[in-house]
CSV table of N, CA and C and ligand atoms in Angstrom, one decimal:
chain,number,residue,atom,x,y,z
S,1,MET,N,8.6,-24.9,-19.2
S,1,MET,CA,7.4,-24.3,-19.6
S,1,MET,C,7.2,-23.2,-19.1
S,2,ALA,N,6.5,-21.8,-19.5
S,2,ALA,CA,6.2,-20.3,-18.5
S,2,ALA,C,4.9,-21.1,-18.4
S,3,GLU,N,4.8,-20.7,-17.1
S,3,GLU,CA,3.4,-20.7,-16.4
S,3,GLU,C,2.4,-19.2,-15.7
S,4,GLY,N,1.8,-18.9,-15.9
S,4,GLY,CA,1.3,-17.5,-15.0
S,4,GLY,C,1.2,-16.7,-16.1
S,5,ASN,N,0.3,-15.9,-15.6
S,5,ASN,CA,-0.3,-14.4,-16.3
S,5,ASN,C,1.2,-13.2,-16.8
S,6,VAL,N,1.7,-13.1,-17.4
S,6,VAL,CA,2.3,-11.7,-17.4
S,6,VAL,C,2.1,-10.8,-16.6
S,7,GLU,N,2.4,-10.0,-15.3
S,7,GLU,CA,2.0,-9.3,-14.6
S,7,GLU,C,2.6,-8.0,-14.9
S,8,ARG,N,2.4,-6.6,-13.5
S,8,ARG,CA,3.3,-5.3,-13.1
S,8,ARG,C,2.3,-5.2,-11.8
S,9,THR,N,3.6,-5.5,-11.1
S,9,THR,CA,3.2,-5.2,-9.7
S,9,THR,C,4.6,-3.7,-9.2
S,10,LEU,N,3.9,-3.5,-8.2
S,10,LEU,CA,4.3,-2.0,-7.9
S,10,LEU,C,5.9,-2.7,-6.7
S,11,VAL,N,7.1,-2.0,-6.8
S,11,VAL,CA,8.1,-2.1,-5.4
S,11,VAL,C,8.5,-1.0,-5.1
S,12,LEU,N,8.2,-0.7,-3.8
S,12,LEU,CA,9.2,0.4,-3.4
S,12,LEU,C,10.3,-0.2,-2.3
S,13,VAL,N,11.3,0.4,-2.4
S,13,VAL,CA,12.1,0.1,-1.6
S,13,VAL,C,12.3,1.7,-0.5
S,14,LYS,N,11.9,0.9,0.7
S,14,LYS,CA,11.4,2.3,1.4
S,14,LYS,C,12.6,2.8,2.1
S,15,THR,N,12.2,3.8,2.6
S,15,THR,CA,13.3,5.0,3.1
S,15,THR,C,14.4,4.1,4.0
S,16,ASP,N,14.0,2.8,4.8
S,16,ASP,CA,15.5,2.5,5.9
S,16,ASP,C,15.8,1.8,4.6
S,17,GLY,N,15.2,0.7,3.6
S,17,GLY,CA,16.4,0.0,2.1
S,17,GLY,C,17.1,1.1,2.1
S,18,VAL,N,16.6,2.3,1.2
S,18,VAL,CA,17.6,3.6,0.7
S,18,VAL,C,18.7,3.7,1.8
S,19,ARG,N,18.6,4.0,2.7
S,19,ARG,CA,19.4,4.9,4.0
S,19,ARG,C,20.7,3.6,4.3
S,20,ARG,N,19.7,2.3,4.5
S,20,ARG,CA,20.9,1.5,4.8
S,20,ARG,C,21.4,1.2,3.6
S,21,GLY,N,22.0,1.4,2.3
S,21,GLY,CA,23.1,0.8,1.3
S,21,GLY,C,22.0,-0.3,0.5
S,22,LEU,N,21.5,-0.5,1.2
S,22,LEU,CA,20.7,-2.1,0.1
S,22,LEU,C,19.8,-2.1,-0.7
S,23,VAL,N,19.8,-1.1,-1.9
S,23,VAL,CA,19.5,-0.7,-2.8
S,23,VAL,C,19.9,-1.8,-4.1
S,24,GLY,N,21.1,-2.0,-4.3
S,24,GLY,CA,21.4,-2.9,-5.4
S,24,GLY,C,21.2,-4.1,-5.0
S,25,ALA,N,20.9,-4.6,-3.7
S,25,ALA,CA,21.2,-5.5,-2.8
S,25,ALA,C,20.0,-6.0,-3.7
S,26,LEU,N,18.9,-5.4,-2.6
S,26,LEU,CA,16.9,-5.3,-3.5
S,26,LEU,C,16.8,-5.5,-4.5
S,27,ILE,N,17.1,-5.2,-5.6
S,27,ILE,CA,17.3,-4.7,-6.9
S,27,ILE,C,17.6,-5.8,-7.4
S,28,GLY,N,19.2,-6.3,-6.7
S,28,GLY,CA,19.4,-7.1,-7.5
S,28,GLY,C,18.6,-8.6,-7.5
S,29,ARG,N,17.9,-9.3,-5.6
S,29,ARG,CA,17.5,-10.3,-6.2
S,29,ARG,C,16.0,-10.9,-6.7
S,30,LEU,N,15.6,-9.2,-7.2
S,30,LEU,CA,14.6,-9.2,-7.6
S,30,LEU,C,14.6,-9.3,-9.4
S,31,GLU,N,15.7,-8.8,-10.1
S,31,GLU,CA,16.6,-8.9,-11.0
S,31,GLU,C,16.9,-9.9,-11.8
S,32,ALA,N,17.6,-11.2,-10.2
S,32,ALA,CA,18.1,-12.5,-10.2
S,32,ALA,C,16.7,-13.4,-10.3
S,33,LYS,N,15.6,-12.7,-10.3
S,33,LYS,CA,14.3,-14.3,-10.3
S,33,LYS,C,14.0,-13.9,-11.3
S,34,GLY,N,14.2,-13.1,-12.9
S,34,GLY,CA,14.5,-12.7,-14.0
S,34,GLY,C,12.6,-12.0,-14.3
S,35,LEU,N,13.0,-10.8,-12.9
S,35,LEU,CA,11.5,-10.0,-12.9
S,35,LEU,C,12.6,-9.0,-13.8
S,36,LYS,N,11.5,-8.1,-14.6
S,36,LYS,CA,12.5,-7.2,-15.6
S,36,LYS,C,11.4,-5.9,-14.9
S,37,ILE,N,11.9,-4.8,-15.1
S,37,ILE,CA,12.7,-3.3,-14.5
S,37,ILE,C,12.0,-2.8,-16.0
S,38,VAL,N,10.6,-2.3,-15.3
S,38,VAL,CA,10.1,-1.7,-17.0
S,38,VAL,C,9.7,-0.5,-16.1
S,39,ALA,N,10.2,0.5,-15.5
S,39,ALA,CA,10.0,1.8,-14.7
S,39,ALA,C,10.5,1.3,-14.0
S,40,ALA,N,11.1,2.5,-13.1
S,40,ALA,CA,12.2,2.8,-12.2
S,40,ALA,C,12.5,4.4,-11.8
S,41,LYS,N,12.3,5.1,-10.9
S,41,LYS,CA,12.5,6.3,-10.3
S,41,LYS,C,12.5,6.4,-8.8
S,42,MET,N,13.6,7.5,-8.5
S,42,MET,CA,13.9,8.1,-6.9
S,42,MET,C,13.0,9.1,-6.5
S,43,LEU,N,12.5,9.1,-5.2
S,43,LEU,CA,11.4,9.7,-5.5
S,43,LEU,C,11.2,10.2,-4.1
S,44,ARG,N,11.0,11.3,-3.1
S,44,ARG,CA,10.1,11.7,-1.8
S,44,ARG,C,8.9,11.3,-2.0
S,45,VAL,N,8.2,10.6,-1.1
S,45,VAL,CA,6.5,10.9,-1.3
S,45,VAL,C,5.9,11.6,-0.2
S,46,THR,N,4.6,12.4,-0.8
S,46,THR,CA,4.8,13.0,0.0
S,46,THR,C,3.5,12.3,0.5
S,47,PRO,N,2.9,13.5,2.1
S,47,PRO,CA,2.2,12.9,2.7
S,47,PRO,C,0.7,13.0,1.8
S,48,GLU,N,0.6,13.9,1.2
S,48,GLU,CA,-0.5,13.5,0.4
S,48,GLU,C,-0.8,11.8,-0.3
S,49,LEU,N,0.4,11.8,-0.9
S,49,LEU,CA,0.7,10.2,-1.7
S,49,LEU,C,0.8,9.5,-1.0
S,50,ALA,N,2.0,9.4,0.3
S,50,ALA,CA,1.1,8.4,1.4
S,50,ALA,C,-0.1,8.3,1.6
S,51,GLN,N,-0.7,9.1,1.9
S,51,GLN,CA,-2.3,8.6,2.1
S,51,GLN,C,-3.0,8.3,1.2
S,52,ARG,N,-3.1,8.7,0.1
S,52,ARG,CA,-3.7,7.7,-0.9
S,52,ARG,C,-3.0,6.3,-1.1
S,53,HIS,N,-2.0,5.7,-1.1
S,53,HIS,CA,-0.7,4.9,-1.0
S,53,HIS,C,-2.1,4.5,-0.4
S,54,TYR,N,-1.6,4.3,1.1
S,54,TYR,CA,-1.8,3.6,2.8
S,54,TYR,C,-3.5,3.7,2.9
S,55,VAL,N,-4.7,4.4,2.5
S,55,VAL,CA,-5.6,4.4,1.9
S,55,VAL,C,-6.2,2.9,3.0
S,56,GLU,N,-6.1,2.0,2.9
S,56,GLU,CA,-7.0,0.5,3.3
S,56,GLU,C,-6.2,0.6,4.9
S,57,HIS,N,-4.9,1.5,5.4
S,57,HIS,CA,-4.3,0.7,6.6
S,57,HIS,C,-5.0,2.4,7.5
S,58,GLU,N,-5.6,3.1,7.1
S,58,GLU,CA,-6.3,4.9,7.2
S,58,GLU,C,-6.9,4.0,8.8
S,59,GLY,N,-6.7,4.5,10.2
S,59,GLY,CA,-6.9,4.4,11.4
S,59,GLY,C,-6.8,3.4,12.7
S,60,LYS,N,-6.1,2.4,11.3
S,60,LYS,CA,-5.6,1.3,12.5
S,60,LYS,C,-3.8,1.8,12.9
S,61,VAL,N,-3.6,0.8,14.6
S,61,VAL,CA,-3.0,1.8,15.3
S,61,VAL,C,-1.3,2.0,14.8
S,62,PHE,N,-0.8,1.5,13.9
S,62,PHE,CA,-0.1,1.3,13.0
S,62,PHE,C,0.3,2.8,12.0
S,63,TYR,N,-1.0,3.1,11.2
S,63,TYR,CA,-1.2,3.7,10.1
S,63,TYR,C,0.1,5.3,10.4
S,64,THR,N,0.0,5.8,11.6
S,64,THR,CA,0.8,6.8,11.6
S,64,THR,C,2.0,6.8,11.8
S,65,ALA,N,2.5,5.9,11.7
S,65,ALA,CA,3.8,5.0,12.2
S,65,ALA,C,4.6,5.1,10.7
S,66,LEU,N,3.7,4.4,9.8
S,66,LEU,CA,3.7,4.0,8.5
S,66,LEU,C,4.0,5.1,7.9
S,67,ILE,N,3.2,6.5,7.9
S,67,ILE,CA,3.6,7.4,6.6
S,67,ILE,C,4.7,8.0,7.3
S,68,GLN,N,4.8,8.4,8.6
S,68,GLN,CA,5.5,9.1,9.5
S,68,GLN,C,7.6,8.2,8.4
S,69,HIS,N,7.2,7.0,8.6
S,69,HIS,CA,8.0,6.6,8.1
S,69,HIS,C,8.7,6.1,6.6
S,70,ILE,N,7.2,6.3,5.5
S,70,ILE,CA,7.4,6.5,3.7
S,70,ILE,C,7.7,8.2,3.5
S,71,THR,N,7.5,8.4,4.7
S,71,THR,CA,7.6,10.2,4.4
S,71,THR,C,8.6,10.8,4.7
S,72,SER,N,9.3,10.1,5.1
S,72,SER,CA,11.1,10.4,5.8
S,72,SER,C,12.2,10.2,5.5
S,73,GLY,N,12.2,10.8,4.2
S,73,GLY,CA,13.1,10.1,2.8
S,73,GLY,C,13.5,9.3,1.5
S,74,PRO,N,14.2,9.6,0.6
S,74,PRO,CA,13.9,9.0,0.0
S,74,PRO,C,13.7,7.8,0.0
S,75,VAL,N,12.4,7.1,-1.5
S,75,VAL,CA,12.4,6.0,-1.6
S,75,VAL,C,12.3,6.2,-3.2
S,76,ILE,N,13.1,4.0,-4.0
S,76,ILE,CA,12.8,4.2,-4.7
S,76,ILE,C,11.8,3.4,-5.2
S,77,ALA,N,11.4,4.0,-6.7
S,77,ALA,CA,9.7,2.8,-7.1
S,77,ALA,C,10.4,2.3,-8.1
S,78,LEU,N,9.8,1.1,-8.2
S,78,LEU,CA,10.2,0.0,-9.6
S,78,LEU,C,8.7,-0.5,-9.8
S,79,ALA,N,8.5,-0.3,-10.9
S,79,ALA,CA,7.5,-1.8,-12.2
S,79,ALA,C,7.7,-2.7,-12.5
S,80,LEU,N,7.5,-3.8,-11.9
S,80,LEU,CA,7.9,-4.9,-11.9
S,80,LEU,C,7.3,-5.2,-12.5
S,81,GLU,N,8.1,-6.4,-13.5
S,81,GLU,CA,6.6,-7.3,-15.0
S,81,GLU,C,7.2,-8.9,-15.0
S,82,GLY,N,6.8,-9.6,-14.5
S,82,GLY,CA,7.1,-11.4,-14.9
S,82,GLY,C,5.8,-12.1,-14.6
S,83,ARG,N,5.8,-12.9,-15.0
S,83,ARG,CA,5.1,-13.9,-14.8
S,83,ARG,C,4.1,-14.4,-13.3
S,84,SER,N,3.3,-14.3,-13.4
S,84,SER,CA,3.1,-14.3,-11.9
S,84,SER,C,3.5,-13.4,-11.1
S,85,ALA,N,4.2,-12.0,-11.6
S,85,ALA,CA,5.1,-11.2,-10.6
S,85,ALA,C,4.5,-10.6,-9.1
S,86,ILE,N,3.4,-10.3,-8.9
S,86,ILE,CA,3.0,-10.2,-7.6
S,86,ILE,C,3.0,-10.9,-7.3
S,87,SER,N,2.8,-12.3,-7.1
S,87,SER,CA,3.2,-13.4,-5.8
S,87,SER,C,4.6,-14.2,-6.1
S,88,VAL,N,5.1,-13.8,-7.0
S,88,VAL,CA,6.5,-13.9,-7.1
S,88,VAL,C,7.4,-13.1,-6.1
S,89,VAL,N,6.8,-11.4,-6.5
S,89,VAL,CA,7.7,-10.8,-5.7
S,89,VAL,C,7.4,-10.6,-3.7
S,90,ARG,N,5.9,-11.7,-3.2
S,90,ARG,CA,5.5,-11.2,-2.5
S,90,ARG,C,6.0,-12.1,-1.4
S,91,LEU,N,6.4,-13.3,-2.1
S,91,LEU,CA,6.8,-14.6,-2.2
S,91,LEU,C,8.3,-14.7,-1.5
S,92,LEU,N,9.4,-14.1,-2.4
S,92,LEU,CA,10.7,-13.3,-2.4
S,92,LEU,C,11.2,-12.4,-1.0
S,93,LEU,N,9.6,-11.2,-0.7
S,93,LEU,CA,9.9,-11.0,0.2
S,93,LEU,C,9.8,-11.5,1.4
S,94,GLY,N,9.2,-12.0,1.5
S,94,GLY,CA,8.4,-13.2,2.4
S,94,GLY,C,7.4,-12.3,3.5
S,95,ALA,N,7.6,-12.8,4.7
S,95,ALA,CA,5.7,-12.1,5.9
S,95,ALA,C,6.8,-10.3,6.0
S,96,THR,N,5.2,-9.9,6.3
S,96,THR,CA,5.3,-8.7,6.4
S,96,THR,C,6.3,-8.1,8.1
S,97,ASN,N,6.0,-9.2,8.7
S,97,ASN,CA,6.8,-8.9,10.1
S,97,ASN,C,8.0,-9.7,10.3
S,98,PRO,N,9.2,-8.9,10.0
S,98,PRO,CA,10.5,-9.8,9.9
S,98,PRO,C,11.0,-10.7,10.8
S,99,GLN,N,10.2,-10.4,12.0
S,99,GLN,CA,10.7,-11.5,13.1
S,99,GLN,C,10.0,-13.0,12.4
S,100,LEU,N,8.8,-12.6,11.6
S,100,LEU,CA,8.2,-14.1,11.3
S,100,LEU,C,8.6,-14.5,10.0
S,101,ALA,N,9.6,-13.5,9.4
S,101,ALA,CA,9.6,-14.0,7.8
S,101,ALA,C,10.9,-15.3,7.7
S,102,ALA,N,10.4,-16.1,6.8
S,102,ALA,CA,11.6,-17.1,6.1
S,102,ALA,C,13.0,-17.0,6.1
S,103,PRO,N,13.9,-17.4,6.9
S,103,PRO,CA,15.2,-17.0,5.9
S,103,PRO,C,15.7,-17.2,5.1
S,104,GLY,N,16.3,-16.6,4.3
S,104,GLY,CA,16.3,-16.6,2.6
S,104,GLY,C,15.1,-15.8,1.9
S,105,THR,N,14.4,-15.3,2.7
S,105,THR,CA,13.3,-13.9,1.9
S,105,THR,C,14.0,-12.9,2.5
S,106,ILE,N,13.8,-12.3,1.5
S,106,ILE,CA,14.4,-10.5,1.2
S,106,ILE,C,14.4,-9.7,3.4
S,107,ARG,N,13.0,-9.6,3.0
S,107,ARG,CA,12.9,-9.7,4.7
S,107,ARG,C,13.2,-10.5,5.9
S,108,GLY,N,13.5,-11.9,5.7
S,108,GLY,CA,13.6,-12.6,6.7
S,108,GLY,C,15.7,-13.1,6.8
S,109,ASP,N,16.1,-12.2,5.8
S,109,ASP,CA,17.5,-11.6,6.3
S,109,ASP,C,17.9,-10.6,6.5
S,110,TRP,N,17.5,-9.8,5.4
S,110,TRP,CA,17.4,-8.2,6.2
S,110,TRP,C,16.8,-7.0,6.6
S,111,ALA,N,15.2,-7.9,6.6
S,111,ALA,CA,14.8,-6.1,8.0
S,111,ALA,C,14.7,-6.2,9.2
S,112,LEU,N,14.1,-5.3,9.5
S,112,LEU,CA,15.2,-4.9,11.2
S,112,LEU,C,13.5,-4.8,11.9
S,113,GLY,N,12.8,-4.5,11.2
S,113,GLY,CA,11.4,-3.9,11.8
S,113,GLY,C,9.9,-4.4,11.7
S,114,LEU,N,8.7,-4.1,11.9
S,114,LEU,CA,7.9,-4.2,11.2
S,114,LEU,C,7.6,-2.9,10.3
S,115,THR,N,7.5,-1.6,10.8
S,115,THR,CA,7.7,-0.9,9.7
S,115,THR,C,8.9,-0.1,9.0
S,116,PRO,N,9.9,-0.4,9.9
S,116,PRO,CA,11.0,-0.4,8.5
S,116,PRO,C,11.5,-1.8,7.8
S,117,ASN,N,10.6,-2.3,7.1
S,117,ASN,CA,10.6,-3.9,6.7
S,117,ASN,C,11.2,-3.5,5.3
S,118,LEU,N,11.8,-2.2,5.0
S,118,LEU,CA,12.8,-2.7,3.5
S,118,LEU,C,12.2,-2.4,2.3
S,119,VAL,N,10.8,-3.5,2.2
S,119,VAL,CA,10.1,-3.0,0.7
S,119,VAL,C,8.8,-2.9,1.0
S,120,HIS,N,8.0,-2.7,0.1
S,120,HIS,CA,6.7,-2.5,-0.6
S,120,HIS,C,6.8,-3.4,-1.1
S,121,ALA,N,5.3,-4.3,-1.4
S,121,ALA,CA,5.3,-4.4,-3.1
S,121,ALA,C,3.2,-4.9,-3.0
S,122,SER,N,2.8,-4.8,-3.8
S,122,SER,CA,1.0,-5.0,-4.0
S,122,SER,C,1.1,-6.3,-4.0
S,123,ASP,N,0.1,-6.4,-3.3
S,123,ASP,CA,-0.8,-7.8,-2.9
S,123,ASP,C,-1.7,-8.5,-4.0
S,124,SER,N,-2.2,-7.9,-4.7
S,124,SER,CA,-3.1,-8.4,-5.5
S,124,SER,C,-3.0,-7.4,-7.3
S,125,PRO,N,-4.2,-8.1,-7.9
S,125,PRO,CA,-3.8,-7.5,-8.8
S,125,PRO,C,-4.4,-6.1,-9.3
S,126,GLU,N,-5.8,-5.7,-8.3
S,126,GLU,CA,-6.6,-4.6,-7.9
S,126,GLU,C,-5.4,-3.5,-8.0
S,127,ALA,N,-4.8,-4.1,-6.5
S,127,ALA,CA,-3.9,-3.5,-5.9
S,127,ALA,C,-2.1,-2.9,-7.0
S,128,ALA,N,-2.0,-3.7,-7.6
S,128,ALA,CA,-1.1,-3.4,-8.8
S,128,ALA,C,-1.2,-2.4,-9.4
S,129,ALA,N,-2.5,-2.2,-9.6
S,129,ALA,CA,-3.2,-1.9,-10.8
S,129,ALA,C,-3.0,0.2,-10.5
S,130,ARG,N,-3.8,0.1,-9.2
S,130,ARG,CA,-3.7,1.8,-8.2
S,130,ARG,C,-2.9,1.9,-8.1
S,131,GLU,N,-1.8,1.0,-7.1
S,131,GLU,CA,0.1,1.9,-7.1
S,131,GLU,C,0.0,2.2,-7.9
S,132,LEU,N,0.8,1.5,-8.9
S,132,LEU,CA,1.2,1.9,-10.5
S,132,LEU,C,1.0,3.0,-10.6
S,133,ALA,N,-0.9,3.1,-10.7
S,133,ALA,CA,-1.3,4.6,-11.4
S,133,ALA,C,-0.7,5.9,-10.5
S,134,LEU,N,-0.5,5.6,-8.6
S,134,LEU,CA,0.1,6.3,-8.5
S,134,LEU,C,1.5,7.0,-8.6
S,135,TYR,N,2.1,6.0,-8.6
S,135,TYR,CA,4.2,6.4,-8.8
S,135,TYR,C,4.5,6.4,-10.3
S,136,PHE,N,3.5,6.6,-11.6
S,136,PHE,CA,3.7,6.2,-12.4
S,136,PHE,C,2.8,6.6,-13.9
S,137,THR,N,3.5,7.0,-15.0
S,137,THR,CA,2.5,7.7,-15.9
S,137,THR,C,2.7,6.4,-17.0
S,138,ALA,N,1.6,6.4,-18.1
S,138,ALA,CA,1.9,5.6,-19.2
S,138,ALA,C,3.6,5.5,-19.3
S,139,ASP,N,4.0,7.0,-19.8
S,139,ASP,CA,5.1,7.2,-20.9
S,139,ASP,C,6.6,7.3,-20.1
S,140,GLU,N,6.2,6.5,-18.5
S,140,GLU,CA,7.4,6.1,-18.0
S,140,GLU,C,7.7,4.7,-17.8
S,141,TYR,N,7.1,4.1,-18.6
S,141,TYR,CA,7.3,2.8,-18.7
S,141,TYR,C,8.4,2.6,-19.9
S,142,GLN,N,8.9,1.5,-20.1
S,142,GLN,CA,9.9,1.3,-21.2
S,142,GLN,C,10.2,-0.1,-21.9
S,143,ALA,N,9.8,-0.4,-23.1
S,143,ALA,CA,9.4,-1.5,-23.4
S,143,ALA,C,10.6,-1.8,-24.3
S,144,TYR,N,11.2,-3.7,-23.8
S,144,TYR,CA,12.6,-4.2,-24.5
S,144,TYR,C,12.4,-5.4,-23.9
S,145,SER,N,13.5,-6.1,-24.6
S,145,SER,CA,13.4,-7.9,-24.2
S,145,SER,C,14.5,-7.7,-23.3
S,146,ARG,N,14.3,-8.5,-22.5
S,146,ARG,CA,15.8,-9.2,-21.6
S,146,ARG,C,16.3,-10.3,-21.6
S,147,VAL,N,17.4,-10.0,-21.7
S,147,VAL,CA,18.1,-11.7,-22.1
S,147,VAL,C,17.9,-12.8,-21.4
S,148,GLY,N,17.6,-14.1,-22.2
S,148,GLY,CA,17.3,-14.8,-21.3
S,148,GLY,C,15.7,-14.7,-21.3
S,149,GLU,N,14.7,-14.1,-21.4
S,149,GLU,CA,13.6,-13.8,-21.6
S,149,GLU,C,12.6,-15.3,-21.7
S,150,GLU,N,13.4,-15.3,-22.9
S,150,GLU,CA,12.5,-16.4,-23.4
S,150,GLU,C,12.4,-17.8,-22.2
S,151,TYR,N,13.1,-18.2,-21.2
S,151,TYR,CA,13.5,-18.6,-20.5
S,151,TYR,C,12.2,-18.3,-19.5
S,152,PHE,N,11.4,-17.5,-19.2
S,152,PHE,CA,10.5,-17.2,-18.2
S,152,PHE,C,9.2,-17.5,-18.9
R,201,CMP,P1,3.6,-2.6,4.1
R,201,CMP,O1,3.9,-3.8,2.5
R,201,CMP,O2,3.8,-1.4,3.4
R,201,CMP,O3,1.9,-2.3,3.8
R,201,CMP,C1,2.0,-1.9,5.1
R,201,CMP,C2,3.1,-1.6,6.1
R,201,CMP,O4,2.5,-1.5,7.2
R,201,CMP,C3,3.7,-3.1,6.1
R,201,CMP,O5,4.4,-3.1,5.0
R,201,CMP,C4,4.2,-2.7,7.2
R,201,CMP,O6,5.2,-1.9,7.3
R,201,CMP,C5,3.5,-1.7,8.0
R,201,CMP,N1,3.1,-2.1,9.6
R,201,CMP,C6,3.4,-1.9,10.4
R,201,CMP,N2,2.7,-2.4,11.1
R,201,CMP,C7,2.2,-3.6,10.7
R,201,CMP,C8,0.9,-4.4,11.4
R,201,CMP,N3,1.3,-4.6,12.6
R,201,CMP,N4,0.5,-5.3,10.5
R,201,CMP,C9,0.7,-4.8,8.8
R,201,CMP,N5,1.8,-3.9,8.6
R,201,CMP,C10,2.3,-2.8,9.2
């Protein structure tokens, strides 16, 4: 039985994920869970975009390192859709700190540090709406049916 509202969430494969050649593996984990890619692009995050994205962390001790990391190379931005997609993706990622992330989660299995923690994902419907609008315009979304979608 399908449960949960269909949601969209922003996922960024951060620069460490791209540099480590984990893009395919990371997206594969998300796709295997049934999440549908409805928009995707590779881009270089500018300092201006980084500041807008991480505005709630401004002034925190890790802010400068966070901005430096996200602007240090290309990222992959994904808009993912699915039932309860926001919480499902956060569960798949595991805790922000990879040393605390459960084995079996993406960060628990692969992430090396708190700043280079491989992937960012929106943490609430409000954050998802705000963050998706930073990375995608309305005409960049694709509507299609995924095989097996009737089971989700
Ligand atoms: P992300 O999901 O991109 O959201 C904010 C990021 O700040 C987080 O992942 C981490 O990469 C980074 N960060 C660095 N230090 C900390 C910290 N002490 N607490 C939370 N986030 C941190």
